[in-house]
Tab-separated table of C-alpha atoms in Angstrom:
chain	number	residue	atom	x	y	z
A	1	MET	CA	-8.268	1.537	7.902
A	2	ALA	CA	-7.936	0.518	11.535
A	3	ASN	CA	-6.985	-2.281	13.871
A	4	LEU	CA	-9.291	-3.117	16.773
A	5	LYS	CA	-8.398	-4.979	19.932
A	6	LEU	CA	-10.842	-6.160	22.566
A	7	THR	CA	-9.301	-7.343	25.829
A	8	ASP	CA	-11.506	-9.027	28.457
A	9	VAL	CA	-14.441	-6.900	27.287
A	10	ALA	CA	-17.639	-7.451	29.268
A	11	LYS	CA	-21.188	-6.132	29.415
A	12	THR	CA	-23.278	-6.289	32.572
A	13	TYR	CA	-26.691	-4.773	33.187
A	14	GLY	CA	-27.529	-3.591	36.677
A	15	GLY	CA	-24.266	-4.959	37.986
A	16	THR	CA	-25.726	-8.467	38.181
A	17	VAL	CA	-26.853	-9.633	34.719
A	18	ASP	CA	-23.915	-10.711	32.565
A	19	VAL	CA	-24.569	-10.407	28.836
A	20	LEU	CA	-20.985	-10.745	27.605
A	21	LYS	CA	-17.746	-11.543	29.402
A	22	ASN	CA	-14.104	-12.286	28.602
A	23	ILE	CA	-14.326	-11.127	24.978
A	24	ASN	CA	-10.782	-11.194	23.580
A	25	LEU	CA	-10.434	-10.448	19.894
A	26	ASP	CA	-7.887	-8.872	17.544
A	27	ILE	CA	-9.289	-7.444	14.314
A	28	LYS	CA	-6.709	-6.474	11.707
A	29	GLN	CA	-6.960	-3.671	9.190
A	30	GLY	CA	-8.805	-4.755	6.065
A	31	GLU	CA	-10.640	-7.687	7.624
A	32	LEU	CA	-14.358	-8.261	7.272
A	33	ILE	CA	-15.322	-9.868	10.564
A	34	VAL	CA	-18.773	-11.418	10.939
A	35	PHE	CA	-20.425	-11.951	14.326
A	36	VAL	CA	-22.885	-14.860	14.356
A	37	GLY	CA	-24.684	-16.762	17.073
A	38	PRO	CA	-28.136	-17.709	18.340
A	39	SER	CA	-30.694	-15.050	19.245
A	40	GLY	CA	-29.796	-13.327	22.501
A	41	CYS	CA	-26.108	-14.261	22.376
A	42	GLY	CA	-25.049	-10.591	22.441
A	43	LYS	CA	-23.738	-10.092	18.903
A	44	SER	CA	-25.599	-6.797	18.324
A	45	THR	CA	-24.726	-5.660	21.859
A	46	LEU	CA	-21.045	-6.256	21.127
A	47	LEU	CA	-21.322	-4.277	17.894
A	48	ARG	CA	-23.004	-1.395	19.728
A	49	MET	CA	-20.261	-1.448	22.361
A	50	ILE	CA	-17.668	-1.042	19.623
A	51	ALA	CA	-19.735	1.828	18.186
A	52	GLY	CA	-20.021	3.500	21.589
A	53	LEU	CA	-23.808	3.145	21.726
A	54	GLU	CA	-23.536	0.733	24.681
A	55	LYS	CA	-21.243	1.323	27.632
A	56	ILE	CA	-18.420	-1.170	28.151
A	57	THR	CA	-18.655	-2.349	31.755
A	58	GLY	CA	-15.409	-4.328	31.799
A	59	GLY	CA	-12.196	-4.688	29.817
A	60	VAL	CA	-10.591	-2.480	27.182
A	61	LEU	CA	-11.472	-1.574	23.588
A	62	GLU	CA	-8.637	-0.135	21.500
A	63	ILE	CA	-8.750	1.341	18.007
A	64	ASP	CA	-5.280	1.739	16.503
A	65	ASP	CA	-3.740	1.167	19.960
A	66	VAL	CA	-5.803	3.962	21.551
A	67	LYS	CA	-8.212	3.108	24.359
A	68	VAL	CA	-11.678	4.334	23.375
A	69	ASN	CA	-13.894	3.005	26.187
A	70	ASP	CA	-14.999	6.506	27.137
A	71	VAL	CA	-14.631	8.188	23.732
A	72	PRO	CA	-17.993	9.462	22.360
A	73	PRO	CA	-19.338	7.598	19.303
A	74	ALA	CA	-18.858	10.583	16.997
A	75	GLN	CA	-15.136	10.693	17.813
A	76	ARG	CA	-14.345	7.015	17.286
A	77	GLY	CA	-14.086	7.216	13.504
A	78	ILE	CA	-16.841	4.633	13.079
A	79	ALA	CA	-19.875	4.528	10.788
A	80	MET	CA	-22.794	2.176	11.375
A	81	VAL	CA	-25.408	0.761	9.023
A	82	PHE	CA	-28.512	-0.356	10.892
A	83	GLN	CA	-31.128	-2.997	10.148
A	84	SER	CA	-33.602	-0.203	9.416
A	85	TYR	CA	-32.669	2.170	6.608
A	86	ALA	CA	-33.658	5.205	8.741
A	87	LEU	CA	-33.624	7.544	5.738
A	88	TYR	CA	-35.150	11.010	5.892
A	89	PRO	CA	-38.258	10.652	3.681
A	90	HIS	CA	-38.348	14.340	2.711
A	91	MET	CA	-34.720	14.385	1.562
A	92	THR	CA	-33.371	13.151	-1.761
A	93	VAL	CA	-30.757	10.425	-1.945
A	94	ARG	CA	-28.087	13.095	-2.369
A	95	GLU	CA	-29.308	14.989	0.690
A	96	ASN	CA	-29.531	11.832	2.796
A	97	MET	CA	-25.998	10.803	1.883
A	98	SER	CA	-24.538	14.257	2.467
A	99	PHE	CA	-26.365	15.019	5.718
A	100	ALA	CA	-23.509	14.062	8.062
A	101	LEU	CA	-21.003	16.013	5.979
A	102	ARG	CA	-23.172	19.120	6.091
A	103	LEU	CA	-23.410	18.813	9.859
A	104	ALA	CA	-19.616	18.566	9.945
A	105	LYS	CA	-19.418	21.892	8.040
A	106	LYS	CA	-17.635	20.391	5.033
A	107	THR	CA	-17.346	22.570	1.944
A	108	GLN	CA	-19.715	21.964	-0.954
A	109	PRO	CA	-16.933	20.732	-3.277
A	110	GLU	CA	-15.867	18.212	-0.581
A	111	ILE	CA	-19.465	17.065	-0.133
A	112	ASP	CA	-20.065	16.685	-3.865
A	113	GLU	CA	-16.848	14.712	-4.341
A	114	ALA	CA	-17.627	12.319	-1.467
A	115	VAL	CA	-21.265	11.768	-2.495
A	116	ASN	CA	-20.460	11.243	-6.174
A	117	LYS	CA	-17.679	8.795	-5.311
A	118	ALA	CA	-19.922	6.758	-2.995
A	119	ALA	CA	-22.799	6.848	-5.487
A	120	LYS	CA	-20.548	5.464	-8.211
A	121	ILE	CA	-19.335	2.619	-5.999
A	122	LEU	CA	-22.911	1.727	-5.021
A	123	GLN	CA	-24.378	2.304	-8.494
A	124	LEU	CA	-26.675	5.049	-7.247
A	125	ASP	CA	-25.619	7.748	-9.720
A	126	GLU	CA	-28.974	7.935	-11.495
A	127	TYR	CA	-30.971	7.973	-8.242
A	128	LEU	CA	-29.323	10.892	-6.454
A	129	ASP	CA	-32.248	13.240	-6.998
A	130	ARG	CA	-34.986	10.759	-6.059
A	131	LEU	CA	-36.796	10.550	-2.743
A	132	PRO	CA	-36.527	7.287	-0.744
A	133	LYS	CA	-40.153	6.380	-1.524
A	134	ALA	CA	-39.195	6.090	-5.201
A	135	LEU	CA	-36.543	3.444	-4.453
A	136	SER	CA	-36.686	-0.311	-3.913
A	137	GLY	CA	-35.726	-1.859	-0.591
A	138	GLY	CA	-32.300	-2.837	-1.885
A	139	GLN	CA	-31.664	0.665	-3.231
A	140	ARG	CA	-32.666	2.209	0.102
A	141	GLN	CA	-30.221	-0.055	1.906
A	142	ARG	CA	-27.504	1.022	-0.520
A	143	VAL	CA	-28.287	4.644	0.320
A	144	ALA	CA	-27.880	3.795	4.009
A	145	ILE	CA	-24.506	2.223	3.214
A	146	GLY	CA	-23.602	5.262	1.088
A	147	ARG	CA	-24.354	7.523	4.033
A	148	SER	CA	-21.580	5.694	5.885
A	149	LEU	CA	-19.181	5.649	2.935
A	150	VAL	CA	-19.124	9.415	2.500
A	151	ARG	CA	-17.826	9.854	6.041
A	152	ASP	CA	-14.700	7.806	5.191
A	153	PRO	CA	-14.581	6.209	8.676
A	154	LYS	CA	-11.882	3.979	10.144
A	155	VAL	CA	-14.341	1.128	10.742
A	156	TYR	CA	-17.667	0.191	9.144
A	157	LEU	CA	-20.245	-1.566	11.316
A	158	PHE	CA	-23.212	-3.446	9.805
A	159	ASP	CA	-26.050	-4.573	12.087
A	160	GLU	CA	-28.073	-7.169	10.129
A	161	PRO	CA	-28.447	-4.792	7.165
A	162	LEU	CA	-30.190	-7.295	4.892
A	163	SER	CA	-32.743	-8.816	7.250
A	164	ASN	CA	-35.576	-6.531	6.044
A	165	LEU	CA	-35.106	-7.490	2.384
A	166	ASP	CA	-36.818	-10.300	0.535
A	167	ALA	CA	-34.795	-13.339	-0.556
A	168	ALA	CA	-33.895	-12.083	-4.037
A	169	LEU	CA	-32.858	-8.652	-2.783
A	170	ARG	CA	-30.789	-10.218	0.013
A	171	VAL	CA	-28.783	-12.170	-2.537
A	172	ALA	CA	-28.272	-9.143	-4.784
A	173	THR	CA	-27.339	-6.789	-1.938
A	174	ARG	CA	-25.025	-9.381	-0.357
A	175	ILE	CA	-23.126	-9.580	-3.644
A	176	GLU	CA	-22.960	-5.779	-3.742
A	177	ILE	CA	-21.482	-5.673	-0.225
A	178	ALA	CA	-18.881	-8.275	-1.242
A	179	GLN	CA	-17.988	-6.198	-4.300
A	180	LEU	CA	-17.865	-3.066	-2.140
A	181	LYS	CA	-15.333	-4.749	0.155
A	182	GLU	CA	-13.197	-5.737	-2.838
A	183	GLN	CA	-13.114	-2.087	-3.931
A	184	MET	CA	-11.977	-1.041	-0.450
A	185	PRO	CA	-9.528	-3.794	0.597
A	186	ASP	CA	-7.910	-1.662	3.311
A	187	ARG	CA	-11.197	-0.863	5.105
A	188	THR	CA	-12.091	-2.710	8.287
A	189	MET	CA	-15.660	-3.968	8.503
A	190	ILE	CA	-17.617	-5.749	11.245
A	191	TYR	CA	-20.872	-7.374	10.232
A	192	VAL	CA	-23.599	-8.895	12.427
A	193	THR	CA	-25.978	-11.446	10.932
A	194	HIS	CA	-28.051	-14.497	11.786
A	195	ASP	CA	-27.799	-15.691	8.175
A	196	GLN	CA	-25.125	-18.363	7.714
A	197	VAL	CA	-24.902	-17.784	3.974
A	198	GLU	CA	-24.008	-14.134	4.584
A	199	ALA	CA	-21.410	-15.169	7.149
A	200	MET	CA	-19.836	-17.884	4.990
A	201	THR	CA	-19.685	-15.800	1.809
A	202	LEU	CA	-18.679	-12.397	3.193
A	203	ALA	CA	-16.340	-13.024	6.120
A	204	SER	CA	-12.585	-12.994	6.315
A	205	ARG	CA	-13.149	-14.553	9.731
A	206	ILE	CA	-16.273	-15.550	11.618
A	207	VAL	CA	-16.717	-14.993	15.358
A	208	VAL	CA	-19.244	-17.452	16.801
A	209	LEU	CA	-20.772	-16.138	20.028
A	210	ALA	CA	-22.471	-18.340	22.616
A	211	ASN	CA	-22.837	-18.646	26.392
A	212	LYS	CA	-21.886	-14.979	26.934
A	213	GLY	CA	-18.533	-15.390	25.189
A	214	ILE	CA	-16.708	-16.475	22.045
A	215	ALA	CA	-17.177	-20.123	21.092
A	216	GLN	CA	-14.712	-20.098	18.168
A	217	VAL	CA	-12.989	-17.709	15.758
A	218	GLY	CA	-11.777	-18.740	12.326
A	219	SER	CA	-12.175	-18.516	8.586
A	220	PRO	CA	-15.518	-19.740	7.228
A	221	LEU	CA	-14.055	-23.001	5.920
A	222	GLU	CA	-12.064	-23.572	9.107
A	223	LEU	CA	-15.237	-23.418	11.187
A	224	TYR	CA	-17.058	-25.617	8.690
A	225	GLU	CA	-14.328	-28.244	8.373
A	226	ARG	CA	-12.795	-28.114	11.875
A	227	PRO	CA	-15.370	-26.979	14.463
A	228	ASN	CA	-13.984	-27.062	17.993
A	229	SER	CA	-17.234	-28.117	19.659
A	230	GLU	CA	-20.575	-29.738	19.037
A	231	PHE	CA	-22.218	-26.323	19.336
A	232	VAL	CA	-20.142	-24.765	16.538
A	233	ALA	CA	-20.445	-27.937	14.444
A	234	GLN	CA	-24.228	-27.781	14.568
A	235	PHE	CA	-24.514	-24.000	14.323
A	236	ILE	CA	-22.383	-23.702	11.175
A	237	GLY	CA	-23.947	-25.499	8.243
A	238	SER	CA	-27.515	-26.140	7.132
A	239	PRO	CA	-28.961	-28.662	7.734
A	240	SER	CA	-27.043	-29.078	10.994
A	241	MET	CA	-24.367	-31.701	11.487
A	242	ASN	CA	-25.693	-35.097	12.589
A	243	LEU	CA	-24.431	-36.373	15.961
A	244	LEU	CA	-24.462	-40.125	16.524
A	245	PRO	CA	-23.502	-41.581	19.936
A	246	GLY	CA	-20.921	-44.338	20.031
A	247	GLU	CA	-17.804	-45.741	21.648
A	248	ILE	CA	-14.160	-45.642	20.576
A	249	VAL	CA	-12.992	-49.155	19.667
A	250	GLY	CA	-9.787	-48.317	17.810
A	251	THR	CA	-7.124	-45.658	18.446
A	252	GLY	CA	-4.104	-44.152	16.695
A	253	GLN	CA	-3.731	-41.687	13.827
A	254	GLN	CA	-7.204	-42.785	12.835
A	255	THR	CA	-9.970	-43.377	15.356
A	256	THR	CA	-12.602	-46.077	15.001
A	257	VAL	CA	-15.984	-45.695	16.673
A	258	LYS	CA	-18.723	-48.265	17.025
A	259	VAL	CA	-21.934	-46.298	16.503
A	260	ASP	CA	-24.817	-47.174	18.817
A	261	GLY	CA	-27.400	-49.156	16.867
A	262	GLY	CA	-25.491	-48.576	13.659
A	263	GLY	CA	-22.256	-49.438	11.937
A	264	THR	CA	-18.645	-48.310	12.361
A	265	ALA	CA	-17.170	-44.870	11.753
A	266	VAL	CA	-13.517	-44.299	10.909
A	267	SER	CA	-12.158	-40.774	11.394
A	268	ASN	CA	-8.860	-39.070	10.632
A	269	TYR	CA	-9.037	-37.521	14.102
A	270	PRO	CA	-6.170	-39.034	16.174
A	271	SER	CA	-6.669	-40.630	19.591
A	272	THR	CA	-4.584	-42.405	22.226
A	273	ASP	CA	-4.827	-45.758	23.972
A	274	ALA	CA	-6.344	-43.923	26.950
A	275	ASP	CA	-9.348	-43.119	24.738
A	276	MET	CA	-10.275	-46.769	24.218
A	277	GLY	CA	-13.870	-47.298	25.320
A	278	LEU	CA	-14.559	-43.551	25.564
A	279	LYS	CA	-18.170	-42.564	24.930
A	280	VAL	CA	-18.257	-40.028	22.105
A	281	ASN	CA	-20.479	-38.460	19.480
A	282	VAL	CA	-19.696	-39.044	15.819
A	283	GLY	CA	-20.425	-35.972	13.699
A	284	VAL	CA	-21.235	-36.194	9.994
A	285	ARG	CA	-22.671	-33.357	7.936
A	286	PRO	CA	-25.728	-34.328	5.851
A	287	GLU	CA	-23.904	-33.436	2.625
A	288	ASP	CA	-20.932	-35.670	3.571
A	289	PHE	CA	-23.035	-38.833	3.768
A	290	VAL	CA	-22.896	-41.204	0.801
A	291	ASP	CA	-25.128	-44.136	-0.057
A	292	ALA	CA	-23.226	-47.123	1.335
A	293	GLU	CA	-23.417	-50.626	-0.099
A	294	GLY	CA	-20.752	-52.167	2.150
A	295	ASP	CA	-19.309	-50.592	5.308
A	296	TYR	CA	-21.668	-48.036	6.770
A	297	ILE	CA	-21.950	-45.604	9.687
A	298	TYR	CA	-25.712	-45.268	10.006
A	299	HIS	CA	-28.763	-47.120	8.794
A	300	GLY	CA	-32.413	-46.321	9.298
A	301	LYS	CA	-35.818	-46.034	7.730
A	302	VAL	CA	-36.417	-42.935	5.617
A	303	ASN	CA	-39.391	-41.032	7.000
A	304	ILE	CA	-39.579	-37.997	4.682
A	305	THR	CA	-37.767	-36.963	1.499
A	306	GLU	CA	-37.313	-33.557	-0.091
A	307	ALA	CA	-36.367	-33.715	-3.746
A	308	LEU	CA	-34.687	-30.457	-4.700
A	309	GLY	CA	-33.400	-31.563	-8.092
A	310	GLU	CA	-29.658	-31.221	-7.599
A	311	VAL	CA	-29.882	-32.919	-4.176
A	312	THR	CA	-32.337	-35.039	-2.203
A	313	LEU	CA	-32.773	-34.620	1.542
A	314	LEU	CA	-33.517	-37.805	3.465
A	315	TYR	CA	-35.061	-37.477	6.930
A	316	PHE	CA	-34.804	-40.679	8.942
A	317	GLU	CA	-37.188	-41.753	11.680
A	318	PRO	CA	-35.999	-40.439	15.082
A	319	GLU	CA	-34.727	-43.074	17.507
A	320	GLY	CA	-34.436	-43.063	21.283
A	321	GLY	CA	-35.570	-39.477	21.679
A	322	ARG	CA	-32.725	-38.205	19.483
A	323	GLU	CA	-33.121	-35.709	16.675
A	324	ALA	CA	-33.762	-37.177	13.261
A	325	VAL	CA	-30.703	-37.988	11.182
A	326	ILE	CA	-30.578	-36.128	7.863
A	327	GLY	CA	-28.799	-37.175	4.696
A	328	LYS	CA	-28.204	-34.861	1.743
A	329	LEU	CA	-27.422	-36.960	-1.304
A	330	PRO	CA	-26.582	-35.551	-4.747
A	331	GLY	CA	-29.070	-36.075	-7.528
A	332	ILE	CA	-32.572	-37.514	-7.480
A	333	HIS	CA	-33.397	-40.524	-5.289
A	334	LYS	CA	-36.861	-41.854	-6.003
A	335	ASP	CA	-38.829	-44.421	-4.062
A	336	VAL	CA	-36.647	-44.413	-0.927
A	337	ARG	CA	-39.354	-43.228	1.460
A	338	GLY	CA	-40.200	-45.955	3.958
A	339	LYS	CA	-37.114	-47.980	3.034
A	340	ASP	CA	-34.051	-48.811	5.108
A	341	VAL	CA	-31.010	-46.948	3.802
A	342	ARG	CA	-27.356	-47.269	4.782
A	343	LEU	CA	-25.093	-44.228	4.836
A	344	GLY	CA	-21.317	-43.936	5.059
A	345	ALA	CA	-18.706	-41.163	4.926
A	346	SER	CA	-14.993	-40.891	4.187
A	347	PRO	CA	-12.661	-40.636	7.237
A	348	ASP	CA	-11.751	-37.009	6.491
A	349	LYS	CA	-15.446	-36.056	6.801
A	350	VAL	CA	-16.066	-37.781	10.146
A	351	HIS	CA	-15.819	-35.636	13.294
A	352	ILE	CA	-15.517	-36.983	16.845
A	353	PHE	CA	-16.588	-35.123	19.986
A	354	ALA	CA	-15.972	-36.096	23.594
A	355	ASN	CA	-17.921	-34.208	26.272
A	356	GLY	CA	-18.967	-31.683	23.618
A	357	THR	CA	-15.389	-30.881	22.511
A	358	SER	CA	-13.688	-31.994	19.303
A	359	LEU	CA	-10.837	-34.470	19.789
A	360	LEU	CA	-8.700	-32.071	17.710
A	361	TYR	CA	-9.064	-29.306	20.311
A	362	ARG	CA	-8.708	-31.193	23.600
């Protein structure tokens, strides 16, 4: 139920070590914003700065147009769900969820109403009188979320809440968080994760952090379909986008690139006459490659295959010190290992990067 605005926010340790700088971000009420990025990029630090657990060393943080840089965490109207459940083992689920309300001297009817409401949303009604040791990992994480819900905060912060769960529980709990957001469309949530599936399925917008700042902000599909840089292109999506070096040989509303040691790529990215002869990287996601009989972008010998049933992953032999090209073709492709295969892609699936930046964002 709050808007957040970060203006030139920075974090420096010891006055000399920059962790984050020039963070500018507007978060609107009701959004679910996901911070992603490589390890050490500062995504959890940024979340803790918003929570007030880390001091902001530069810039301004506003919640509903009020500067909160020096406001104590308890007075910011924020609730945080940590990676660790951090439940009191000697308290029941009901007691764990109501603990903050009891500290705040709320009346018993107010406490009961808040706990029962949160328990219903999280499907914990029948577990309220159990101790944490009698719950599964997913149920314990729901209790941790419920502990935040009962406080009715302005902003919910999630710091990798599913990373301690096994694969099946991660899927189930991720769906529960998505359903929780649908039940509270006016609540603002900020979520930190290293899991791309969580980011792509939960986020209203994704904030990709890298090199001590923001690399790109956009909806999940915007970042997937229109990355502004090679870094974002390869960070979003699994397996990563393939990058093939080449040279622009045709310009206009469509750009034609001669791929080094390969074929020709045609992209819907526009270029100008000044781009003729420019050295670029052609980006194609593994799932956007198709088996090409005629015109092709890349050809090579298949080194390894992974048959997954619905798709087959083709790993080509690395060339010239470059990373191996990967193709992700639908269906089952038998007997292609060790063979030369040609791959193509439609122009709307071909990305072009010059000096690490997409031609669309120059």
